[in-house]
CSV table of C-alpha atoms and ligand atoms in Angstrom, one decimal:
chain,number,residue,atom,x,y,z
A,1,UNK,CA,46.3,-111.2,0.8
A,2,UNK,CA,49.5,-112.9,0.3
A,3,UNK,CA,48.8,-115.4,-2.0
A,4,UNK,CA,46.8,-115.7,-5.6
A,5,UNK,CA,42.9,-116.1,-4.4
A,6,UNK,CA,41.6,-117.4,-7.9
A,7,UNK,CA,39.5,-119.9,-6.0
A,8,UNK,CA,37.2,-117.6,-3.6
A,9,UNK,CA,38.3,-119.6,-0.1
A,10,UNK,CA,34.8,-120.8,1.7
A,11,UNK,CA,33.7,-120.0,5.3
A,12,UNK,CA,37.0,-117.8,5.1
A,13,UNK,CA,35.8,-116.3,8.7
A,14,UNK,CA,34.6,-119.2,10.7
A,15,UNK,CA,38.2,-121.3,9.4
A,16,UNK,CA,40.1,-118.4,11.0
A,17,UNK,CA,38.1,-118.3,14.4
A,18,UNK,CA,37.5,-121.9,14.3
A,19,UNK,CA,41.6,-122.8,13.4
A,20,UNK,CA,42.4,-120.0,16.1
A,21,UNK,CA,45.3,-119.0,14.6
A,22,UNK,CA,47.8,-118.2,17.3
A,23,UNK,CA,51.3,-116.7,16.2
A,24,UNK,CA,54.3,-119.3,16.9
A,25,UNK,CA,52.3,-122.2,16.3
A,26,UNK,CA,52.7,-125.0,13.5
A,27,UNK,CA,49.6,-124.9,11.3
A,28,UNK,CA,48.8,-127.5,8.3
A,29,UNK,CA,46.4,-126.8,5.0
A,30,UNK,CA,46.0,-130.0,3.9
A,31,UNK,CA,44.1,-128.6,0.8
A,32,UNK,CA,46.3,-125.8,-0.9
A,33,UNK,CA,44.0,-125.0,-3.9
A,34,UNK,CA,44.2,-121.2,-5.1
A,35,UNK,CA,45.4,-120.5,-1.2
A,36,UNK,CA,42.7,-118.1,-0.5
A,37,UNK,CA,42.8,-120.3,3.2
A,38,UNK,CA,46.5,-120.6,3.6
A,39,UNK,CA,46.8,-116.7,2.4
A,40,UNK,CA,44.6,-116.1,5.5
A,41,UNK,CA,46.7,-118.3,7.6
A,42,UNK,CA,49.8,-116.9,6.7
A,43,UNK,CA,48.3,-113.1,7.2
A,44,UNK,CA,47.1,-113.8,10.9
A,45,UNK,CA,50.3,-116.0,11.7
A,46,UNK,CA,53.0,-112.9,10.4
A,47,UNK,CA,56.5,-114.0,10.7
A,48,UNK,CA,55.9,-116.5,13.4
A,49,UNK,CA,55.1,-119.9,13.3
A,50,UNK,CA,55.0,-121.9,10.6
A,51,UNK,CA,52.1,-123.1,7.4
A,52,UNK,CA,52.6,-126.5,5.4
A,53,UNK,CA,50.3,-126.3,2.5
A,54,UNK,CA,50.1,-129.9,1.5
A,55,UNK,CA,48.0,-130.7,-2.5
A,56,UNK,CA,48.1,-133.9,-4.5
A,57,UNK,CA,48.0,-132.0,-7.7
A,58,UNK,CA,51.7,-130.2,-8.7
A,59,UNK,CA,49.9,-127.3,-10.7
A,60,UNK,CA,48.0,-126.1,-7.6
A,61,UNK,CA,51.6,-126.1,-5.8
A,62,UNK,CA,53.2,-124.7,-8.5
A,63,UNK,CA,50.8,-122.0,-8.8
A,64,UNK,CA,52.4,-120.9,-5.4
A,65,UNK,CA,55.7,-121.7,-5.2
A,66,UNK,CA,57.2,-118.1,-6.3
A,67,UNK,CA,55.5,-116.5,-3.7
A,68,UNK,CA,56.1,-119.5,-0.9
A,69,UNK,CA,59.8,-118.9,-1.8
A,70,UNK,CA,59.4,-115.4,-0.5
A,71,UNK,CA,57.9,-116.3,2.5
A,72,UNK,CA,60.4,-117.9,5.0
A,73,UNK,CA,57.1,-119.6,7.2
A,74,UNK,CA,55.4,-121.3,4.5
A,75,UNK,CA,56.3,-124.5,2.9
A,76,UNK,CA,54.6,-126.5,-0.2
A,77,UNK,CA,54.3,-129.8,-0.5
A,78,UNK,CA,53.2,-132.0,-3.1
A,79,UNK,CA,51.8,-134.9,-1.3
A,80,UNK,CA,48.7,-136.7,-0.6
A,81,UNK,CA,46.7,-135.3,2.8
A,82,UNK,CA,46.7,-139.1,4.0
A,83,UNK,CA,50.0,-138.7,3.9
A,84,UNK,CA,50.2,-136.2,6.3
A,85,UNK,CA,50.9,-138.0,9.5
A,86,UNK,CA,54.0,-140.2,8.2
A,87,UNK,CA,55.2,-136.8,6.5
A,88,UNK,CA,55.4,-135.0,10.7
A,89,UNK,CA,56.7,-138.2,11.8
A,90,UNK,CA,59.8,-138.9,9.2
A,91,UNK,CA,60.7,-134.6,9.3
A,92,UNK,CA,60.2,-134.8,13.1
A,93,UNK,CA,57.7,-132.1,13.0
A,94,UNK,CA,54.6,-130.9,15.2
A,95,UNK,CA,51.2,-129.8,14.4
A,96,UNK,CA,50.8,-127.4,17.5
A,97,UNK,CA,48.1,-124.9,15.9
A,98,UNK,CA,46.2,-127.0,13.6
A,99,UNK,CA,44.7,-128.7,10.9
A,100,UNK,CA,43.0,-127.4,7.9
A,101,UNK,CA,40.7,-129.9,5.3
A,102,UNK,CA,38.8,-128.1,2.5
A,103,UNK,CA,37.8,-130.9,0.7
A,104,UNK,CA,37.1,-131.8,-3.0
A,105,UNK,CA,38.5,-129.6,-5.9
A,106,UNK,CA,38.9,-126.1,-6.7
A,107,UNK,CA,37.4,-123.4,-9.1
A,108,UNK,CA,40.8,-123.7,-10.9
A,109,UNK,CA,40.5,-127.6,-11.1
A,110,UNK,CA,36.8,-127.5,-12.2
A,111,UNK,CA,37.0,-124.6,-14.6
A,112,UNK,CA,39.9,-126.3,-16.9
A,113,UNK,CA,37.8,-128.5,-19.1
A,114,UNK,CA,41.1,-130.3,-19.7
A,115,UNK,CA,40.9,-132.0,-16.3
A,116,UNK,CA,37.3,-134.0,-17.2
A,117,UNK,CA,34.9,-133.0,-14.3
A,118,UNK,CA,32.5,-130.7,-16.2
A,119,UNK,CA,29.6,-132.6,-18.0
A,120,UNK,CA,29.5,-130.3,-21.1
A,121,UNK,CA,33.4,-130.3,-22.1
A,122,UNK,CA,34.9,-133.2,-25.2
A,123,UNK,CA,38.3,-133.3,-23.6
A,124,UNK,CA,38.7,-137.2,-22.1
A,125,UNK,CA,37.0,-138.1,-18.7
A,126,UNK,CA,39.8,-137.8,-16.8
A,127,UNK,CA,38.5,-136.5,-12.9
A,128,UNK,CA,42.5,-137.0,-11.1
A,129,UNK,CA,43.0,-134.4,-8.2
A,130,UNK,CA,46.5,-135.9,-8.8
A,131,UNK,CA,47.3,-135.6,-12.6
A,132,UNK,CA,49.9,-138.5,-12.1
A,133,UNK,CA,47.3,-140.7,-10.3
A,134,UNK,CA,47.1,-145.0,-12.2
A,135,UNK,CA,42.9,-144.4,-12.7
A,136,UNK,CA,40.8,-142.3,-14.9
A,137,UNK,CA,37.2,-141.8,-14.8
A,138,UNK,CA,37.4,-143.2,-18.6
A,139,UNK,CA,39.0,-146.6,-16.9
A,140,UNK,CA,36.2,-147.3,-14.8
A,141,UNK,CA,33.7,-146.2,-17.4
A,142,UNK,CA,34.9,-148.5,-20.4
A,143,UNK,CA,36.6,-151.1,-18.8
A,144,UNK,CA,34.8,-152.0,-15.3
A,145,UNK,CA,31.8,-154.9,-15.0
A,146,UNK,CA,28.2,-153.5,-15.3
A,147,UNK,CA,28.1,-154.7,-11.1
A,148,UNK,CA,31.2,-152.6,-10.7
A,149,UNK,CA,29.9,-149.2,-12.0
A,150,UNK,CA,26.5,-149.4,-10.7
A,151,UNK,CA,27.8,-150.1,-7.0
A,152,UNK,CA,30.6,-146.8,-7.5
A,153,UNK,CA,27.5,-144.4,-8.8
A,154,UNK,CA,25.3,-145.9,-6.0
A,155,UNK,CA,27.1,-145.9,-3.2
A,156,UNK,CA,29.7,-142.7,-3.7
A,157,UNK,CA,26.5,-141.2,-5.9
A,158,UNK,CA,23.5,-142.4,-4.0
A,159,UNK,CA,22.3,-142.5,-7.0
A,160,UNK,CA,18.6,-144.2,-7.3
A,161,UNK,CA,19.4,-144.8,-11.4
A,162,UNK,CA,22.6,-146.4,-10.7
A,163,UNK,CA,21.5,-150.0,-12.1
A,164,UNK,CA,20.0,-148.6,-15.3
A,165,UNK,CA,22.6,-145.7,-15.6
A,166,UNK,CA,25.3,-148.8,-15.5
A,167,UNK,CA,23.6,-151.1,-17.8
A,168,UNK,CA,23.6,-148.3,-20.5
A,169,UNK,CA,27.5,-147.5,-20.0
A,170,UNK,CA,28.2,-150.7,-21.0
A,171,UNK,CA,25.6,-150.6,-23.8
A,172,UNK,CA,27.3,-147.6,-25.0
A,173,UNK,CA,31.1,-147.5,-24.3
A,174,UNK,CA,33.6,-147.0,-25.0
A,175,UNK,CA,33.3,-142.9,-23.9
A,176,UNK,CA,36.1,-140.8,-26.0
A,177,UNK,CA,35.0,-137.5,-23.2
A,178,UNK,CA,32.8,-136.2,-20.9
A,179,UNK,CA,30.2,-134.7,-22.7
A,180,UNK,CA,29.3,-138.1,-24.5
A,181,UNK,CA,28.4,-139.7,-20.8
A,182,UNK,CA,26.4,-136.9,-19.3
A,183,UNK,CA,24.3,-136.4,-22.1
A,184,UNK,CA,23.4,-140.4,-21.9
A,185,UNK,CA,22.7,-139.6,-18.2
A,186,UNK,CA,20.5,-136.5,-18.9
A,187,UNK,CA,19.0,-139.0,-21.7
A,188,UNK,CA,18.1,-141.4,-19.5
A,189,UNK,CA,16.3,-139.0,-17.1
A,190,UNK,CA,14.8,-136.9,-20.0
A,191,UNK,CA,12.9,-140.6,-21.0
A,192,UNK,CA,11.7,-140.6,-17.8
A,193,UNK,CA,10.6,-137.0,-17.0
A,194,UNK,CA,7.9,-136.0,-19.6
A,195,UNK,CA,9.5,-133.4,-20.9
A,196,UNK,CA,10.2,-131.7,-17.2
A,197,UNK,CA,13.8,-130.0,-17.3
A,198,UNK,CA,16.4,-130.2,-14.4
A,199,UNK,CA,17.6,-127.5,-12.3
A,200,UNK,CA,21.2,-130.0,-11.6
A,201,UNK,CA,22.9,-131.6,-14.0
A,202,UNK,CA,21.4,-135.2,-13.9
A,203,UNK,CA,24.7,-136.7,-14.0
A,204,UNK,CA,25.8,-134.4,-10.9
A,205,UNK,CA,26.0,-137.6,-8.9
A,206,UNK,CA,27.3,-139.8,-11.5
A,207,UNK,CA,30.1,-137.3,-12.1
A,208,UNK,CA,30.5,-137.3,-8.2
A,209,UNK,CA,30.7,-141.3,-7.8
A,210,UNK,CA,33.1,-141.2,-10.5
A,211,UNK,CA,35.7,-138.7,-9.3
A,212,UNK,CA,35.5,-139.8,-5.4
A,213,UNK,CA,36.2,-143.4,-7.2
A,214,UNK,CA,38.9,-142.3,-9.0
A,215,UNK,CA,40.6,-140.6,-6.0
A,216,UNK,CA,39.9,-142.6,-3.8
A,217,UNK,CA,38.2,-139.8,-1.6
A,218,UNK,CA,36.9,-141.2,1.3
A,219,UNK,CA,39.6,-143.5,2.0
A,220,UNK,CA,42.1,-141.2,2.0
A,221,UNK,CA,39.9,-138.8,4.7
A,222,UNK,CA,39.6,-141.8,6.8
A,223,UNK,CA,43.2,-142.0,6.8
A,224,UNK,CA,44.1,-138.3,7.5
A,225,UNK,CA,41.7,-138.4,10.2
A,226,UNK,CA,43.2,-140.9,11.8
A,227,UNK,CA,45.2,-138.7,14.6
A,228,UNK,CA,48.3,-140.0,15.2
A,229,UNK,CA,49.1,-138.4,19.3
A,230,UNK,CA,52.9,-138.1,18.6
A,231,UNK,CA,51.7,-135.0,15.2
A,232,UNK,CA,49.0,-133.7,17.1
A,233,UNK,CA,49.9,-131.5,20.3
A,234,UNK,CA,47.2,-130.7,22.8
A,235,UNK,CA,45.6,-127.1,21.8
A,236,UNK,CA,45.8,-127.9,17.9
A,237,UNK,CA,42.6,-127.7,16.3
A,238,UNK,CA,41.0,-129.6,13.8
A,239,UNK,CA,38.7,-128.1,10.9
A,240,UNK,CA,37.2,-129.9,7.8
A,241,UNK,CA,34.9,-128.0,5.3
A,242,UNK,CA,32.7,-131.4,3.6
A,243,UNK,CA,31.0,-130.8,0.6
A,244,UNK,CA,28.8,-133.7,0.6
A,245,UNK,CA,27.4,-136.2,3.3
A,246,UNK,CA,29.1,-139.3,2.5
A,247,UNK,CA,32.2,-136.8,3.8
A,248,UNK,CA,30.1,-135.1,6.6
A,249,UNK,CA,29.4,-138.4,7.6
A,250,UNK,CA,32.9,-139.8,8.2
A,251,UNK,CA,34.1,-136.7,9.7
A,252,UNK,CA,31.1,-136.9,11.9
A,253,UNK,CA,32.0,-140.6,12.7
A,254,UNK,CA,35.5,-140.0,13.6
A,255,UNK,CA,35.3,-136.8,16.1
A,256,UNK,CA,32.0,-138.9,18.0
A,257,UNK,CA,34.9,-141.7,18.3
A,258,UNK,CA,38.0,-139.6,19.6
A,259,UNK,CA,35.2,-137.3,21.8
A,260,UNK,CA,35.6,-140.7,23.8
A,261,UNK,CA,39.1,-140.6,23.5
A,262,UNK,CA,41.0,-143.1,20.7
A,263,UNK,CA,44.5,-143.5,19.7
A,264,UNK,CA,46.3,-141.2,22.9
A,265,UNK,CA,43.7,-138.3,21.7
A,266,UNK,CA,40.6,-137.3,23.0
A,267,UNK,CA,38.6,-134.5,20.7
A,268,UNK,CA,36.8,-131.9,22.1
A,269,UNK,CA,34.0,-130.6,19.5
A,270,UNK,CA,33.6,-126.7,18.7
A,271,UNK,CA,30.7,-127.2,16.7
A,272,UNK,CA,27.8,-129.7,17.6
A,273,UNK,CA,25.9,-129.2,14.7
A,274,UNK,CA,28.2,-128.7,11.5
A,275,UNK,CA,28.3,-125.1,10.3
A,276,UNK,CA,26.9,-123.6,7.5
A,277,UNK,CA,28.2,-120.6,5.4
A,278,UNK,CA,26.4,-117.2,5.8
A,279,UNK,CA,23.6,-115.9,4.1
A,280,UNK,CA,25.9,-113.0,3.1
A,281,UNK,CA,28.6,-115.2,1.5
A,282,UNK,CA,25.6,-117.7,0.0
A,283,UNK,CA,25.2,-114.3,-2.6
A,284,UNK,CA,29.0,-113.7,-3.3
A,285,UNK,CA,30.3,-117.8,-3.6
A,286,UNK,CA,27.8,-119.9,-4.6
A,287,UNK,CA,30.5,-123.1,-4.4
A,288,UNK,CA,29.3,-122.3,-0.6
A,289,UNK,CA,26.1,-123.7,-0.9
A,290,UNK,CA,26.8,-127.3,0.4
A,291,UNK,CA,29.6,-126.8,2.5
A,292,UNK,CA,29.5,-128.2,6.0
A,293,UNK,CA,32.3,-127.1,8.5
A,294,UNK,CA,33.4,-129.2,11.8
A,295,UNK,CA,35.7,-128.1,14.5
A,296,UNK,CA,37.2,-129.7,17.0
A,297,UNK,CA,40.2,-129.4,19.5
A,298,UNK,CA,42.9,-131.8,20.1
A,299,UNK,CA,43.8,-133.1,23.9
A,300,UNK,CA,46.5,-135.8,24.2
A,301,UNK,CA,45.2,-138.3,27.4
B,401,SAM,C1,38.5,-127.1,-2.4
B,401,SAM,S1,40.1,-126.9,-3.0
B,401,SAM,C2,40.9,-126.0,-1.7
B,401,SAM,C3,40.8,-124.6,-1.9
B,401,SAM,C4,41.6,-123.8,-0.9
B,401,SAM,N1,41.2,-124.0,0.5
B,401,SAM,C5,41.5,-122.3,-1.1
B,401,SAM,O1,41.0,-121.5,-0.3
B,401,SAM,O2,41.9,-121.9,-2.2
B,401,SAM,C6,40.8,-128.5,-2.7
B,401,SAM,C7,42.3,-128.7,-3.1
B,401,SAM,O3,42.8,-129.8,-2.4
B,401,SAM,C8,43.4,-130.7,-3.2
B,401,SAM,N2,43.1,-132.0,-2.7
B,401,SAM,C9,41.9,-132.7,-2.7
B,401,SAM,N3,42.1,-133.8,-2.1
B,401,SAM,C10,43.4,-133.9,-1.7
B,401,SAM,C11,44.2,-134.9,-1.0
B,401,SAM,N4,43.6,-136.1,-0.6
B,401,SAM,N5,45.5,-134.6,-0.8
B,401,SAM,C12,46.0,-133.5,-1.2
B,401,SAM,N6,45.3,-132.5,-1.8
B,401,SAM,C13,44.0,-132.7,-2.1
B,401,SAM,C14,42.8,-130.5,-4.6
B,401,SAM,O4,43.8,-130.9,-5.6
B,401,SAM,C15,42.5,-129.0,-4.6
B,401,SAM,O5,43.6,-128.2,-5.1
């Protein structure tokens, strides 16, 4: 492996058949993370070609950069994934191999207690991908209308308790960390359960609506997806790993559209149901459990 796997990379052999990773070619990882999937990438590609690894967050990049400065093929950049396409058009660059999208945020990310996505931990609910980012979960939280929260946890939560879960936020706030709103949440449902404990979190979804909120998470897939023909050459494969169906359903949404050809591009689809990891890697990465992987190859009309 060539780079620091911390975060164990999912579907790690479908991405590689699925990306066909052919040596010469321009490949993108829009989702850098520990780079267990770029470390693949760069192992199949050798001294050929070249990787971008794009992440929003500088600490995953400059996890890497020592080792990307050894490694003449593979560039870092600190940017936004729906940045992407403006990125290859202002360097005058090519994807020719392919596109990469593991969505969401990694072990590293979710493990530092610092960063506000875990339920149990007192530091500030903070749930940025990009540590420089203007919103924090806490914003939304203490200073958004009662209408305002309940639609975010609805809608980016489906979350039946959004109304009652909202009207007790503002009952409550302000929220100093993260611990102080998931135990309201797993109050509320603990008055309602008779005693019956939960296998999830019950403020998995709340925690969910918050941080796609606060990122911003589906627009910015709607833009990366958004093939632009003069990036994209004909060959280059497409591959997003969604973690949840709001995001299956948008990926889903935009290859049906470009199957019919949209923009200059016309989609062939790999995988006609999305993928699902192996029972084998279901025992070793658990983080596996709800990924959905769609493939698709790029032909310019
Ligand atoms: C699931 S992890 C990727 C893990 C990686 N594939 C690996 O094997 O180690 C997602 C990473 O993508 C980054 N990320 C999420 N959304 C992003 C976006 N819109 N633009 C750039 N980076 C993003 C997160 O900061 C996080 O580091």
């Amino acid at each position: 492996m060539t780079g620091i796997a911390i975060h164990k990379p999912v579907m790690p052999k479908e991405v590689l058949e699925y990306l066909d990773i052919r040596p010469g070619l321009v490949y993108v990882d829009g989702t850098l993370g520990g780079a267990g999937h770029s470390s693949m990438i760069l192992e199949k590609l050798g001294s050929t070609g070249h990787l971008y690894s794009f992440d929003q967050d500088q600490s995953a990049i400059d996890l890497h950069q020592d080792k990307a400065n050894s490694i003449e093929n593979w560039t870092l950049i600190n940017k936004n994934f729906a940045e992407i396409n403006n990125h290859f058009l202002s360097h005058g660059l090519k994807i020719t191999g392919g596109l990469l999208l593991d969505l969401g945020l990694s072990s590293i990310q979710l493990d530092n207690p610092e960063r506000g996505f875990s339920f149990n931990s007192d530091s500030e609910l903070d749930m940025r991908l990009n540590p420089e980012g203007d919103i924090k979960a806490q914003d939304i939280v203490n200073k958004y209308k009662e209408k305002e929260i309940a639609d975010i946890i609805f809608e980016f939560g489906e979350e039946r308790r959004s109304r009652e879960i909202a009207r007790e936020i503002i009952a409550k706030r302000p929220f100093h960390n993260c611990k102080e709103l998931g135990d309201l949440i797993k109050n509320i449902y603990a008055r309602r359960s008779n005693g019956k404990t939960f296998k999830v979190h019950p403020a998995t979804k709340t925690f969910q609506a918050l941080r796609i909120a606060v990122n911003m998470e589906l627009d910015v897939l709607k833009q990366v997806l958004n093939l632009d023909p003069d990036v994209f050459e004909t060959g280059s494969r497409i591959v997003v790993i969604s973690f949840h169906s709001l995001e299956d359903r948008i990926v889903k949404n935009f290859f049906r559209d470009f199957k019919q050809g949209n923009n200059g591009i016309k989609l062939e689809i790999l995988t006609k149901k999305p993928l699902l990891a192996s029972e084998e890697e279901l025992e070793y990465n658990m983080r596996s459990r709800s990924a959905k992987l769609r493939a698709a190859v790029v032909y310019k009309k």
